[in-house]
Amino acid sequence: MPLKGDAGRALFCDEYLLTMAQSFWRHGDDGECVFELSVRDLPPHRAYLVAAGLEPALEHLAALRFDAGALEWLERSGGYSPGFLDHLRGLRFTGAVDAIPEGTVVGAGAPLLRVTARRIEATLLESALLAIVNHEVMVASKAARIVEAARGRPVWDFSLRRLHGIDAGLGVARAAYIAGCAGTATVAAGRRYGIPLTGTMAHQYVVGFGPGGERAAFERFLTDSPERAALLVDTYDTRRGVENAIAASRATRVALAAVRLDSGDLDRLSREARSLLDAAGMGATRIIASGDLDEWRIDRLVREGAPIDSFGVGTMLGTSADAPHLNGVYKMVALRTAGGDMMPVMKWSSAKVSDPGVHQVHRAPDGDVIALDGEAVEGRPLLLPVMRGGRPLGPPPALDAIRERCRQEREALPAEVRRLDGFRAWPVRRSEALVRLGRELRGAAPAGEEETTPRRRTALIAVDVQADFLPGGSLAVPDGDAVVGELVRLAEEADLVVATRDLHPPGHASFRESGGPWPAHCVAGTPGAALHPAIDAIADLVVSKGRDPGRDAHSGFDGTDLAALLRSRGVERVVIGGLATDYCVRATALDALREGFRTEVVAAAARAVDVRPGDGEEALRQMRRAGVRILEEAPLERVR
Ligand code: ZN
């Protein structure tokens, strides 16, 4: 971002960050702490992400200051004490940054960047860091797919006019180049980052010569710009356009470098253009295709053998249209205590449980491991020191070196991760010590938690309401979506809502491909594993099961911390619904009972697979016999 020294740059932060910072300042709560930035989940259609945005982020940190204009405005806007504003006046980023190098392939949850700094500095950076990194990672991850699809043919970024604001143009051009694009049409990015520029001409140049003026337009363009001799040939009739381009090249004696096709059936038109050019002895003239391209259309053109030499991609690249945002987060993971120790911290009171402690990511051949920093784990550490004392540890790496790293990283990925569709997400595991620490921290909290939230007594457990179990999914439960409305209604009366989900690694033991009974379903990182959005919205807590590749887990209590979590919230009674009555609902209910909770299943909020007709009814009878209360559709308040 070319905003160095830009007045007011520090104000690119959410307002509440300033409010919190003022509170920290007032209480002298400005000790060292550690924040990590990670992307929680892979968005749909992505098997991996490409790290990007680091250098612009570091530039932002290095340039962070509240200048006189910004401070004056804050003072006038009110709500900030003179002492705090004075503190801001002297504020600089003085901390340390460790980061995964740009161009590295990463999976979900891995910290891309770690900030160790005084609390006020680290807090005020949040919005800008997230905005920069979320954007560039999003674009680089999309561009990597498009580059894969083009199989070595150059891909150019033509997206500026379709971006969300002109400022996005620099980050898009940069991220796309890192991911393997050959360059951009955005001139500012050429200047700012030295990214190769390309361009042809627009239809307006041709139509300006009036009907029948195409050849004259081409001749003038070739004469004026012989070093950029690429002509747009589809203004009127593509075949005539190619003929005119050939004639104009002959008349001007300027070699025709390329023709561009921007519309129509690119497969057929490119073949026609190729044979006309070859017949004219212009075998060296390249064909550029553009116009609503994405990885799918490019993949098809390449597979069908269309003689296209390079692709210009706009909207779909620059907006990452099929996954237009990332849920990158910036979370405090540790805090220096008064005694001088680094104390790991985490949050878990919602669906978004974070990993406690300071982390390192290790690269193994078959996936990454998130471990505690300093823990002995095999594999190459990915987070490397890049800034100390607010100063970069070296000059930024050349963009071409980052781009080369990305190429090597992509090419080292297993084929099943690289493919466009039906892919396997790049695996990310957590080390045993990290999992243990999370358990310990959560286990240590119940006393305080109970004091502040004595009413949390009834938990609703929404079992496995996930895309693959809903109509259209790979293991759809008949009428499965009928449970959603019931569960949302029940949630209103519950003190705590827990959603369980099946989250299998690829090739899980329960899949037919591995000798199990079920089609592949709920594979981590795929859209099929996603919770129904309405359930995701009501869930305070999400519990994942079935992560062990060799063993199936039907119950939400099986291999999870669910029982301890419920107890830590003072839950005594659980109400259960979801999918499916005869499998995971039954197993969860029977375990809840075994764990000592008063257990109820709302039949109207559950549906059965009924592999054999009557399985669902039989499951309800079994549960009732075991001591589960089966409610046809009683609202919670009636049984409270
Ligand atoms: Zn399963």
XYZ file of C-alpha atoms and ligand atoms in Angstrom, residues 469 502 504 510 521 552, ligand 1:
7
model
C -26.659 -34.771 6.040
C -18.962 -34.818 12.150
C -13.726 -36.522 9.233
C -16.401 -45.053 8.122
C -19.194 -37.266 4.118
C -15.951 -43.573 13.895
Zn -19.541 -39.696 10.014
